[in-house]
Short mmCIF file of C-alpha atoms in Angstrom, two decimals:
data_model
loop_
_atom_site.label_atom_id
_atom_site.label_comp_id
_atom_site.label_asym_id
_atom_site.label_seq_id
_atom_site.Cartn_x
_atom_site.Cartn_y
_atom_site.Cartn_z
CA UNK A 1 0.00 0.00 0.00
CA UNK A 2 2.81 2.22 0.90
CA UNK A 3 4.55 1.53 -2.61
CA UNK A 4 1.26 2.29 -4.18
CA UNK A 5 0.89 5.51 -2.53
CA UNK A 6 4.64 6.74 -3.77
CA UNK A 7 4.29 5.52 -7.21
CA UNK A 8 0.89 7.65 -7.24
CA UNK A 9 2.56 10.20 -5.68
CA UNK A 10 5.48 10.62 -8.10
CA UNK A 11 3.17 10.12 -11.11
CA UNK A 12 1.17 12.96 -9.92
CA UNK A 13 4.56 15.25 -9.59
CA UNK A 14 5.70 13.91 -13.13
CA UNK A 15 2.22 15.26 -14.22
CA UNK A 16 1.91 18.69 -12.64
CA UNK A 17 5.88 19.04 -13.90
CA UNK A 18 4.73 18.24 -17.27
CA UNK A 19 1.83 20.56 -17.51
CA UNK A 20 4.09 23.80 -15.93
CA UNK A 21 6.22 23.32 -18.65
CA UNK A 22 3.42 24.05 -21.46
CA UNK A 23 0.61 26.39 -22.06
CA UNK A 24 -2.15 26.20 -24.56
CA UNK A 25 -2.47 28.90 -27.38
CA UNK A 26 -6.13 28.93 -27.86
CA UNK A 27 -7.19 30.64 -31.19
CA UNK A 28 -10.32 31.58 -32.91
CA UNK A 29 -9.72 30.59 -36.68
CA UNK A 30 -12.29 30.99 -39.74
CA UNK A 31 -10.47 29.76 -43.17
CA UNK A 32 -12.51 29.30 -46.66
CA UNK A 33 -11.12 27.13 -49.68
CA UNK A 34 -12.44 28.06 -52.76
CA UNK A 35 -10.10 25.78 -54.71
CA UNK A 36 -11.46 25.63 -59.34
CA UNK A 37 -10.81 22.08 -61.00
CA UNK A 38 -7.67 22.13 -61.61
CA UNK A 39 -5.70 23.65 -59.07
CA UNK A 40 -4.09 21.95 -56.81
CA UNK A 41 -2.95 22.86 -53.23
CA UNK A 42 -1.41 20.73 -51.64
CA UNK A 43 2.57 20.53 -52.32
CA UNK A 44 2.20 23.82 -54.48
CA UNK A 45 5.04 26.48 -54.63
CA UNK A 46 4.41 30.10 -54.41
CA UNK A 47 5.53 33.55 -53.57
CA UNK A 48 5.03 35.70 -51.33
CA UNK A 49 3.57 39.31 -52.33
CA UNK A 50 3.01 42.31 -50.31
CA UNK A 51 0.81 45.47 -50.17
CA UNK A 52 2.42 48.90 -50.72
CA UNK A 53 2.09 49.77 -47.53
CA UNK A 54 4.14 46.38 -46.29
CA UNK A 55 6.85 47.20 -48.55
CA UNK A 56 8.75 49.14 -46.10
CA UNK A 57 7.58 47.59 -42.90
CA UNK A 58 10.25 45.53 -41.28
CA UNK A 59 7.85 43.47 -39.66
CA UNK A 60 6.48 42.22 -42.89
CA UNK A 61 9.32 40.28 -43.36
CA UNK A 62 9.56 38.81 -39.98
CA UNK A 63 5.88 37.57 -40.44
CA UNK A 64 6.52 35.97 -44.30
CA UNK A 65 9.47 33.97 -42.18
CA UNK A 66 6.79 32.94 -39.49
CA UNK A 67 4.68 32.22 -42.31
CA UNK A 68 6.78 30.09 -44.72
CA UNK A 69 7.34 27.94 -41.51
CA UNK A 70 4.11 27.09 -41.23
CA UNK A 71 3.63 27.00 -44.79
CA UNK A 72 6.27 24.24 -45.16
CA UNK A 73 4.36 22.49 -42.17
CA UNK A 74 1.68 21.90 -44.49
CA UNK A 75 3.56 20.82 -47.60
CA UNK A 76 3.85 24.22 -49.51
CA UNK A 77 7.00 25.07 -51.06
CA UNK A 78 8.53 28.69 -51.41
CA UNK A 79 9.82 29.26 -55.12
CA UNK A 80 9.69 32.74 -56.36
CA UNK A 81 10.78 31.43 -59.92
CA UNK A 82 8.41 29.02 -60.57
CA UNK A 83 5.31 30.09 -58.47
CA UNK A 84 1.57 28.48 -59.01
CA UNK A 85 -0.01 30.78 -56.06
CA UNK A 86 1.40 34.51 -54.55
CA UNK A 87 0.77 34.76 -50.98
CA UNK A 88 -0.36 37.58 -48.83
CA UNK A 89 0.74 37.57 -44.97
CA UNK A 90 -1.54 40.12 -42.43
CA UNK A 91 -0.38 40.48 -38.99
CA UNK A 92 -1.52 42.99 -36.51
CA UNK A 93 -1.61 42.89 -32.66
CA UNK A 94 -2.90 45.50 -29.78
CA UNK A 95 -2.94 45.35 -26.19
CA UNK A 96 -4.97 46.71 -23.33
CA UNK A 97 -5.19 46.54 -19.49
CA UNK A 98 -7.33 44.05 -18.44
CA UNK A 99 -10.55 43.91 -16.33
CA UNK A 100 -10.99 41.23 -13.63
CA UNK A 101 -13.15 39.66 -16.65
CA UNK A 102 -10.29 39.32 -19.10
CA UNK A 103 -12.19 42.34 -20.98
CA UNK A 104 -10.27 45.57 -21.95
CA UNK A 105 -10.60 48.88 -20.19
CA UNK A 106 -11.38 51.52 -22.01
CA UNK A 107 -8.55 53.99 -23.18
CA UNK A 108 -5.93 51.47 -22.66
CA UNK A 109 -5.65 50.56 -25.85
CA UNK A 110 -1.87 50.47 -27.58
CA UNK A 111 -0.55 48.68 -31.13
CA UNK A 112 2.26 46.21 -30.84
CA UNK A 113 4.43 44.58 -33.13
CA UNK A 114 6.06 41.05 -33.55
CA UNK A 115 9.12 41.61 -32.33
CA UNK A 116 8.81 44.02 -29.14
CA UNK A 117 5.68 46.00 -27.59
CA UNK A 118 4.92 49.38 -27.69
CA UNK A 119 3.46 51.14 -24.61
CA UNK A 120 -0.03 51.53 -24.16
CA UNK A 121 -1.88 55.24 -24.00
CA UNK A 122 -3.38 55.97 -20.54
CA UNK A 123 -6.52 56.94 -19.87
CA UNK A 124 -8.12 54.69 -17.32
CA UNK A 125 -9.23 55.56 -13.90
CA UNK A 126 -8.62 53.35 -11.08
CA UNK A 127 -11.96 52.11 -9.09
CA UNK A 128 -12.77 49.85 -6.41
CA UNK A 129 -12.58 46.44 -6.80
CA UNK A 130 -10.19 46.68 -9.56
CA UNK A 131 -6.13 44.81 -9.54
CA UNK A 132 -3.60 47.61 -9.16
CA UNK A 133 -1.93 47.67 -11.51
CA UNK A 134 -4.62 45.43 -13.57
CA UNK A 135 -2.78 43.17 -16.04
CA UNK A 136 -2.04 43.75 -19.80
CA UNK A 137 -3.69 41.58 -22.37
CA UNK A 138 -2.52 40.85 -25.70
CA UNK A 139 -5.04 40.64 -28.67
CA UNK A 140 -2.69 39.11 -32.30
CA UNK A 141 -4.16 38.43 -35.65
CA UNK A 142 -2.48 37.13 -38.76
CA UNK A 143 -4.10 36.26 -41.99
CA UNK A 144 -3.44 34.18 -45.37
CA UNK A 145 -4.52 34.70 -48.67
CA UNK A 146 -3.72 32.41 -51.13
CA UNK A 147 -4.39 33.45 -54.84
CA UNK A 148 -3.61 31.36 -57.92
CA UNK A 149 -1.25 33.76 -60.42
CA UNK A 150 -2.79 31.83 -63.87
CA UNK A 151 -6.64 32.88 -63.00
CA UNK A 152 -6.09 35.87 -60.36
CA UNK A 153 -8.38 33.89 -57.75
CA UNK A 154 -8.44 33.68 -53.94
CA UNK A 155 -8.58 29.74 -53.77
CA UNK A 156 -7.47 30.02 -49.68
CA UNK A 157 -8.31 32.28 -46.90
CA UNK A 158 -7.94 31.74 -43.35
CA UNK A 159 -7.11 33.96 -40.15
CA UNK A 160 -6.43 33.33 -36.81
CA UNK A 161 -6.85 35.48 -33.43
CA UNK A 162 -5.58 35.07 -29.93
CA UNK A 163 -6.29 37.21 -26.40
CA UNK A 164 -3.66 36.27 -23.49
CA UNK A 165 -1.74 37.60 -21.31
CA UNK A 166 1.51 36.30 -22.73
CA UNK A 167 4.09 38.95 -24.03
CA UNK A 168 6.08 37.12 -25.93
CA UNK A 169 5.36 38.16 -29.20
CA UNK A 170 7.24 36.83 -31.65
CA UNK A 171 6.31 32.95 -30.17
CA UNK A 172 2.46 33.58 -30.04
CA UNK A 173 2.36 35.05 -33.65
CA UNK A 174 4.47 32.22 -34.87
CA UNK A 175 1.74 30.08 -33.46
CA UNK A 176 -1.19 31.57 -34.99
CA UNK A 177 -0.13 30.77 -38.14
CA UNK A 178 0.04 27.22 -37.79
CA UNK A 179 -3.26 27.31 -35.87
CA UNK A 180 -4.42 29.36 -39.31
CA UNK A 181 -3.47 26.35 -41.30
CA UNK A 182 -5.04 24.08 -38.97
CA UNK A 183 -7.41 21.48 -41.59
CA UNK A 184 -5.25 22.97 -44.45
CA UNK A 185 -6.40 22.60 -47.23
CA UNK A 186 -9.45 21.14 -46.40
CA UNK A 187 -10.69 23.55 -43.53
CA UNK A 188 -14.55 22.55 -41.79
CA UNK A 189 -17.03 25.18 -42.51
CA UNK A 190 -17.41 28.15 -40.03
CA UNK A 191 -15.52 29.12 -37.48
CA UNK A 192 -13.13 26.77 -35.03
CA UNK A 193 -10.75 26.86 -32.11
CA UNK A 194 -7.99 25.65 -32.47
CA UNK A 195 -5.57 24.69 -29.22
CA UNK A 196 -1.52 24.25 -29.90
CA UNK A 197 0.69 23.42 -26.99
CA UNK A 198 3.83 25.29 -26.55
CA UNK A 199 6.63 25.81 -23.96
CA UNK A 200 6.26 28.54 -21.10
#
């Protein structure tokens, strides 16, 4: 009994050792195929392409690398020469002080970017019953939109959001576009959540 009660015990430490090591990206993901006879997505190769207003945003280029990573996890290939789809990459990401509720305050509103955060604007007041200082929340977004270069058509959208706490940008947008892919290229109608573990 006594050597039943220590193996429980050190299973149970194993476990709770385990689970502090991860944490769960939960995201909010809505993708459409709208893939014409003919076209084939899976193992394609494409490009990437970019709005004029990306052109000279270093972050763009940060988020295509994200991207092609989870790209390649789904069997597309990056060749600019011999492209069959272009790809466009959207990323954006705010963050806000948080009510007991997980819900933002208002005025506390702030943009970030992949690779660092940029302070948030003031403008809250401070009332009973509220955490001093309350917590800052992080809301990310990225976006894919596959088009095929013979016909001009979309034949793949899909986005993904996450709120959490977590400031570590650069791993949580990294993660949303896997979770974007999630189903690729045969996503379920509507919109999902999708859960990916990752280290703390």
């Amino acid at each position: 009994m006594k050597r039943l009660a220590t193996l429980l015990t050190l299973a149970l430490a194993a476990l709770l050792t385990g689970c502090a090591g991860m944490r769960v990206v939960d995201s909010q993901v809505l993708a459409v195929a709208n893939v014409p006879p003919g076209v084939q997505l899976q193992g394609a190769k494409y490009r990437f392409e970019r709005l004029p207003s990306q052109v000279s945003n270093p972050e763009a280029g940060l988020a295509e690398q994200q991207a092609e990573q989870a790209l390649a996890a789904v069997g597309l290939v990056r060749d600019d020469a011999a492209a069959q789809l272009s790809v466009l990459v959207g990323f954006q990401g705010t963050q806000y002080l948080a009510d007991p509720w997980g819900y933002p305050y208002p005025g506390t509103y702030g943009s970030i970017s992949i690779g660092r955060g940029v302070p948030w604007g003031s403008g809250v007041g401070f009332g009973m019953g509220m955490r001093f200082p309350p917590p800052t929340h992080y809301r990310r977004e990225v976006s894919l939109i596959l088009r095929d270069l013979k016909s001009g058509q979309v034949v793949y959208e899909t986005r993904a959001s996450h709120d959490g706490p977590w400031s570590d940008h650069k791993t949580i947008f990294a993660t949303l576009f896997k979770a974007a892919l999630a189903n690729f290229p045969n996503p379920p109608a509507g919109p999902q959540r999708v859960n990916i573990e990752i280290p703390r």
